[in-house]
Short mmCIF file of C-alpha atoms in Angstrom, two decimals:
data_model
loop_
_atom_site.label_atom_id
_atom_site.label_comp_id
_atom_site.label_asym_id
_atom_site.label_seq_id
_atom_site.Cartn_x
_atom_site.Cartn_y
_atom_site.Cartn_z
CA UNK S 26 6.24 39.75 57.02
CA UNK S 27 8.60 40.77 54.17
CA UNK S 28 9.37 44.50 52.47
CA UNK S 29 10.58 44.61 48.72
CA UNK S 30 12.49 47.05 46.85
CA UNK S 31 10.07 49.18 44.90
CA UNK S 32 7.93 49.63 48.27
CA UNK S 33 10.89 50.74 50.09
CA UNK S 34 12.06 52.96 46.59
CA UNK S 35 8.65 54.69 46.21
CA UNK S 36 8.51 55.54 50.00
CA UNK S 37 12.03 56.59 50.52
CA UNK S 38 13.81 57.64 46.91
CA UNK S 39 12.98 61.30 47.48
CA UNK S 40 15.01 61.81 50.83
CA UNK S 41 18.12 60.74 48.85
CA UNK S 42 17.68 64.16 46.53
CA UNK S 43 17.38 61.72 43.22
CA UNK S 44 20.41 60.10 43.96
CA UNK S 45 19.21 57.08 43.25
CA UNK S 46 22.60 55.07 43.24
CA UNK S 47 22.89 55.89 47.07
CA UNK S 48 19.50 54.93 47.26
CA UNK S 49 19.90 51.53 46.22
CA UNK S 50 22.75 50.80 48.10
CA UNK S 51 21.13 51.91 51.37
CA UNK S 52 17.85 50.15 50.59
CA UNK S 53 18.82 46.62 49.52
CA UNK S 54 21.12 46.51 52.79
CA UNK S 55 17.84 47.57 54.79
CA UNK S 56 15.58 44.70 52.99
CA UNK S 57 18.59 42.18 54.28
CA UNK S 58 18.89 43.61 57.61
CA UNK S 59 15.01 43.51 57.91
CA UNK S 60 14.37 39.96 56.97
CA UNK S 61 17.15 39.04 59.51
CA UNK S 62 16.42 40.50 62.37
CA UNK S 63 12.16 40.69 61.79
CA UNK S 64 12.58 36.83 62.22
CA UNK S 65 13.92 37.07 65.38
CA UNK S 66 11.54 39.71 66.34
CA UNK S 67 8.56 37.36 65.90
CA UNK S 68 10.02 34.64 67.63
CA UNK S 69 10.77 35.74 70.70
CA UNK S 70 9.21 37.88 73.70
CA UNK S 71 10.83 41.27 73.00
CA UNK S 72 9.51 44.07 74.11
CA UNK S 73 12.93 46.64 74.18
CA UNK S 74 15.30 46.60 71.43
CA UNK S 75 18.54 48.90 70.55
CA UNK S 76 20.43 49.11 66.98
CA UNK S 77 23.96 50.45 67.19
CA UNK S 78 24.92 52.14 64.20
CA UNK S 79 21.24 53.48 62.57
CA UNK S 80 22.72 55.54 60.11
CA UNK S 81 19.75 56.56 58.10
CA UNK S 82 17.01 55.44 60.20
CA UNK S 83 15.20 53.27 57.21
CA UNK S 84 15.94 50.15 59.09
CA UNK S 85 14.99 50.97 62.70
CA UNK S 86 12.08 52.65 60.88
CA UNK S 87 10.35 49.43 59.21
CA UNK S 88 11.24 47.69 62.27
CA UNK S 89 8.98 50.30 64.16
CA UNK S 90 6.22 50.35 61.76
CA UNK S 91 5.94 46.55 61.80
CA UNK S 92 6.07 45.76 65.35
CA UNK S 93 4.15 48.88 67.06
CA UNK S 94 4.19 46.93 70.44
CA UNK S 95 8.44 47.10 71.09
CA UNK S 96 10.33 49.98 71.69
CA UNK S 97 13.00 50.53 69.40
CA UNK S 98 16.35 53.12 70.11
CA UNK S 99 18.96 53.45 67.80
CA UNK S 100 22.58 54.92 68.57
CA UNK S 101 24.26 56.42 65.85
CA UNK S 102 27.16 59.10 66.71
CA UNK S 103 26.80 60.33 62.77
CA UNK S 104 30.13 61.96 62.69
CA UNK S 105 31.71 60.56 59.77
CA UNK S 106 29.85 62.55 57.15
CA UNK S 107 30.41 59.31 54.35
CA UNK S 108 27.07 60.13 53.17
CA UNK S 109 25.55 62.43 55.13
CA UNK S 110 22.79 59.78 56.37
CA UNK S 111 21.66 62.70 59.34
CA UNK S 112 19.97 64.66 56.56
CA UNK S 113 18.06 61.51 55.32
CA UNK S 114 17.06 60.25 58.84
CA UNK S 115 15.72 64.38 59.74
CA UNK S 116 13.63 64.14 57.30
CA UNK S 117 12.08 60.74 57.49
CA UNK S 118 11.64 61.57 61.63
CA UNK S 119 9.23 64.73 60.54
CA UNK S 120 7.07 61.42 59.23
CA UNK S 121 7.54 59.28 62.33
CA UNK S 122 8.38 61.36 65.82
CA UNK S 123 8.82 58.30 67.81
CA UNK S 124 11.61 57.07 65.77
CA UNK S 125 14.60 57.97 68.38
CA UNK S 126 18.21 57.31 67.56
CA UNK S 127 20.66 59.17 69.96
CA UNK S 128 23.12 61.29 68.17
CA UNK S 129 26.39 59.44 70.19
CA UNK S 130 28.69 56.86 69.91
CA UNK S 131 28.50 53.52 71.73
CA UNK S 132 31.58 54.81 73.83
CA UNK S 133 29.88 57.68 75.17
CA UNK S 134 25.84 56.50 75.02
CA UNK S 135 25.04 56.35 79.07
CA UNK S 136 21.74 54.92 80.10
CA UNK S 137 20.71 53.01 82.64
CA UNK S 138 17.84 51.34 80.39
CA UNK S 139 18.41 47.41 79.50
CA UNK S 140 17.25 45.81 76.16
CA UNK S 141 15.95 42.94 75.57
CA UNK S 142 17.66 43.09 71.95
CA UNK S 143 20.77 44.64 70.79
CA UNK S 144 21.46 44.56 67.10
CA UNK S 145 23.79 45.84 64.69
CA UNK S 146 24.46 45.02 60.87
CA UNK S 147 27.68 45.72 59.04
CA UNK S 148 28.56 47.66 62.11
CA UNK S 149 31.35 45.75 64.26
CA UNK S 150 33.84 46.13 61.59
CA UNK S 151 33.99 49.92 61.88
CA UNK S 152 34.19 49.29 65.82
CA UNK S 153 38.06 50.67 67.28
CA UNK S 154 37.86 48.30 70.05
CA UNK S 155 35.55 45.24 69.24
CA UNK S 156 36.18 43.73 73.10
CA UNK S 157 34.74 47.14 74.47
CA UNK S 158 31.85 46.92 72.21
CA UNK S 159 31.04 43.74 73.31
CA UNK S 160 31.58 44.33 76.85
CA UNK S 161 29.28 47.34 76.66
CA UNK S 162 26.59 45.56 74.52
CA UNK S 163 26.53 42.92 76.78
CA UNK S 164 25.98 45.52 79.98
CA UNK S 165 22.89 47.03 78.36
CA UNK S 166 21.16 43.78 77.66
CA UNK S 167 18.19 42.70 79.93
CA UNK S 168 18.65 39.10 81.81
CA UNK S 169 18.20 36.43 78.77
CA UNK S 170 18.69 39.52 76.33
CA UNK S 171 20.46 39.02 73.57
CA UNK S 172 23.15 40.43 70.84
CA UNK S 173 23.21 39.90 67.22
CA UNK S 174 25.86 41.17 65.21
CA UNK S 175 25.95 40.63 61.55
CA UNK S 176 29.43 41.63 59.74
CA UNK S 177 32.23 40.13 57.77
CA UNK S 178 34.02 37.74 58.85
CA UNK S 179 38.06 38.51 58.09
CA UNK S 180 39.34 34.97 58.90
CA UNK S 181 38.27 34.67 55.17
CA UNK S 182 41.13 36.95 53.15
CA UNK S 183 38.44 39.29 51.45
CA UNK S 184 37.02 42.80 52.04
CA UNK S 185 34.05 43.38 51.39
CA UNK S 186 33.85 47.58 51.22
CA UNK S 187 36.60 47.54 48.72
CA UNK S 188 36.18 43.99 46.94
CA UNK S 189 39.93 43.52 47.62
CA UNK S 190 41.69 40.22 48.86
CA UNK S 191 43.79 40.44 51.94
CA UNK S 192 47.50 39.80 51.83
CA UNK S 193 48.89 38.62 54.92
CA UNK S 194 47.39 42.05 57.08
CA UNK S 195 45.89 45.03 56.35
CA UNK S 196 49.03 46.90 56.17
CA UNK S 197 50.47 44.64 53.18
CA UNK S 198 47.34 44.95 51.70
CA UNK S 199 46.73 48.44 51.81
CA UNK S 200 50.87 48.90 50.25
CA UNK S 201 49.71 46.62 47.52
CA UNK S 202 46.54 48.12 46.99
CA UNK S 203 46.92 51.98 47.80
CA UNK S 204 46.05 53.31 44.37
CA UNK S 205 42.74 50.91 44.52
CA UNK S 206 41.90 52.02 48.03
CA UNK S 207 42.11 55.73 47.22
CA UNK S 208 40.02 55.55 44.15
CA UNK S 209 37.01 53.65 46.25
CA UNK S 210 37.19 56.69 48.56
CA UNK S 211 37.17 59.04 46.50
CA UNK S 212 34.18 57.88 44.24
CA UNK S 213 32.51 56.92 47.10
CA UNK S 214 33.54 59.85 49.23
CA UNK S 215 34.09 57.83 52.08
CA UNK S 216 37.28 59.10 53.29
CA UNK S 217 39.48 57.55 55.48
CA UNK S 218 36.98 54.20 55.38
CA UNK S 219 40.12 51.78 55.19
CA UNK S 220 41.66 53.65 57.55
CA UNK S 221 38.97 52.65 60.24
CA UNK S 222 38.03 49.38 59.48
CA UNK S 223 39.17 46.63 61.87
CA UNK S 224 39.99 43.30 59.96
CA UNK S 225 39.49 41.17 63.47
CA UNK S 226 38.07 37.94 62.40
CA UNK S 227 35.66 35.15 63.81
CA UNK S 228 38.27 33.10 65.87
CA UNK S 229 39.63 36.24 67.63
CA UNK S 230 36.16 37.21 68.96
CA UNK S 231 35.34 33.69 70.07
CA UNK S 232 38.70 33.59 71.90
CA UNK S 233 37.67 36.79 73.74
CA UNK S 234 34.01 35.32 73.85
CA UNK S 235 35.26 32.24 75.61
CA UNK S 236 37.99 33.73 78.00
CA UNK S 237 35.48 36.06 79.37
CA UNK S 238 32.58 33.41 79.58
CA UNK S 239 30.20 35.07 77.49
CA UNK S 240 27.55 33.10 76.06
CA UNK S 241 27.37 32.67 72.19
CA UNK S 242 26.45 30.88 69.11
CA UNK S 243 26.84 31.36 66.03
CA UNK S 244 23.99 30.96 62.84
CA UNK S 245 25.76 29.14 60.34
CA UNK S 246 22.58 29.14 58.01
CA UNK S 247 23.71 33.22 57.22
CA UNK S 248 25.99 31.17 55.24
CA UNK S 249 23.17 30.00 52.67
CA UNK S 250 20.95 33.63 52.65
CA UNK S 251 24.21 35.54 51.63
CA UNK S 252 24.92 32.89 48.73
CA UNK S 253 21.20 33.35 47.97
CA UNK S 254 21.56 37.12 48.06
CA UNK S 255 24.64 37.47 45.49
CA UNK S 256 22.55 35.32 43.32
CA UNK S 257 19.18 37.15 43.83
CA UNK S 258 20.24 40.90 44.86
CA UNK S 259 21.68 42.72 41.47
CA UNK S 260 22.28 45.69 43.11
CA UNK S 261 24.37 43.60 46.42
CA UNK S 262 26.22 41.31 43.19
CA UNK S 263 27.05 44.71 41.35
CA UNK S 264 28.40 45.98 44.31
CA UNK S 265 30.81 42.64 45.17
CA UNK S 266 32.12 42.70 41.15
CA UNK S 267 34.30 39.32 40.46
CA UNK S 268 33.95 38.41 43.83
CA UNK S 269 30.06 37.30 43.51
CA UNK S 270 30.26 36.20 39.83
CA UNK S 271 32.77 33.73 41.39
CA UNK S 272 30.68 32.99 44.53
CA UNK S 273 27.52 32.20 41.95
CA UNK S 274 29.54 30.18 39.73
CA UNK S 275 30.90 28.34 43.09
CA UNK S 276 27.02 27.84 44.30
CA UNK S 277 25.77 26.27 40.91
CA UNK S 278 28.57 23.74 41.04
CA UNK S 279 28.30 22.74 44.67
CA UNK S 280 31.80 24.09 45.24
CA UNK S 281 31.08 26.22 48.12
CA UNK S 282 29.99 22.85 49.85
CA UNK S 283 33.72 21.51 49.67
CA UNK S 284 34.97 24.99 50.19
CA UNK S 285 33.28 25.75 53.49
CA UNK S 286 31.37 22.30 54.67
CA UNK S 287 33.98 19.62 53.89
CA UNK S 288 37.56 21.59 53.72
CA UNK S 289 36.01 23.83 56.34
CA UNK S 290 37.50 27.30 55.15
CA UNK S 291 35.90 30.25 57.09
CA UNK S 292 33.12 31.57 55.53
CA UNK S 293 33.98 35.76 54.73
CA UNK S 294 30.37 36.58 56.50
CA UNK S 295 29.14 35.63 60.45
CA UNK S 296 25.91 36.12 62.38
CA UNK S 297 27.09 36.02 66.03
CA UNK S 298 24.03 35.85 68.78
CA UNK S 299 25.28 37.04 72.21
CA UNK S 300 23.04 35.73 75.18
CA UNK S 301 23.41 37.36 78.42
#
């Protein structure tokens, strides 16, 4: 069960008002998210699942129309106005009425429904208070539910929105690269985006993970589909600049073996799978 690119472009182009560079952003990150989280899908006995953070609705959309027999919610408080993905997800709903994403944040979504699936993708890294999120997440899940949260991992100096190494903390890094920062924003017109990201990495959330006895693993093979992906996905190795010239350069010489399996350097990306 796959989805490509000119499927997804011919079916959905038009609700981004020709603006096809938006388009392409939005779409490959769908095809990703899809082929990561369908494979679960089919695996397992899931019947209830919720996204946090829907934004346009393709996603949780294709999920629907692929699996008819689960119920899918998504939660999406669609406040920020970056792009406006409200409009795009109205429109595609007039196709598809039982596509239901509640207009709220995490921090104020109340239900006392469970889930046998909770997913988000490129999501946690925009979360305020990661603990919270995952206390919460963890709440709504159904007895062997689980949680899968896809996002960078900052333990690795890089970020990925911006393409911009990290000195020492974000602070540093945003003195160093202010003029860099506020040119992204503006072009992309996602204001205030640096502002709100939270550079918590991999070994912080374990800590928390552990302390709390929450159970967790992690799928190191995400490792091998993002190297596959800068390689494979123009429109993802546009996106990442120097950064994935250097990561495709690193894969054809086997250098990204001694860089993250033998001198064991976090990798800047994590799938982390919750289990209740």
């Amino acid at each position: 069960m796959q989805i490509n690119y000119n499927y997804l472009k011919n079916k959905y182009l038009n609700y981004f008002e020709g603006n096809e560079d938006s388009c392409n952003f939005i779409l490959t990150d769908v095809i990703f998210g899809f082929n990561e989280i369908s494979e679960i899908l089919k695996k397992n006995n899931i019947t209830s699942v919720l996204e946090i953070g829907s934004g346009t609705g393709i996603l949780l959309n294709e999920l629907q129309n692929n699996f008819p027999n689960i119920n899918f919610k998504g939660v999406d408080p669609n406040v920020s106005g970056f792009h406006n993905y409200k409009k795009i997800f109205d429109k595609i709903k007039i196709n598809n009425n039982k596509l239901e994403v509640v207009n709220k944040s995490l921090d104020n979504f109340a239900t006392d429904e469970k889930y046998d699936f909770i997913f988000s993708i490129n999501v946690f890294e925009h979360v305020k208070n990661q603990f919270d999120y995952i206390d919460k997440t963890v709440n709504l899940l159904n007895e062997s539910g689980r949680n899968v949260i896809i996002c960078p991992n900052y333990d690795f100096p890089y970020e990925p929105h911006f393409v911009l190494p990290i000195i020492i903390n974000k602070k540093i890094t945003h003195s160093l690269f202010k003029s860099v920062i506020k040119k992204h924003e503006l072009k992309t017109k996602e204001y205030g985006l640096w502002t709100e990201l939270n550079l918590t990495g991999k070994k912080t959330i374990e800590k928390y993970l552990k302390k709390n006895h929450i159970s967790y693993n992690l799928d190191y093979s995400i490792k091998e589909r993002i190297l596959q992906r800068v390689s494979g996905d123009k429109i993802f190795k546009k996106r990442q600049g120097v950064a994935a010239t250097l990561a495709v350069i690193c894969k054809f010489f086997f250098i990204d073996k001694i860089i993250f399996n033998i001198l064991k350097i976090p990798f800047p990306y994590m799938k982390l799978i919750i289990k209740k």
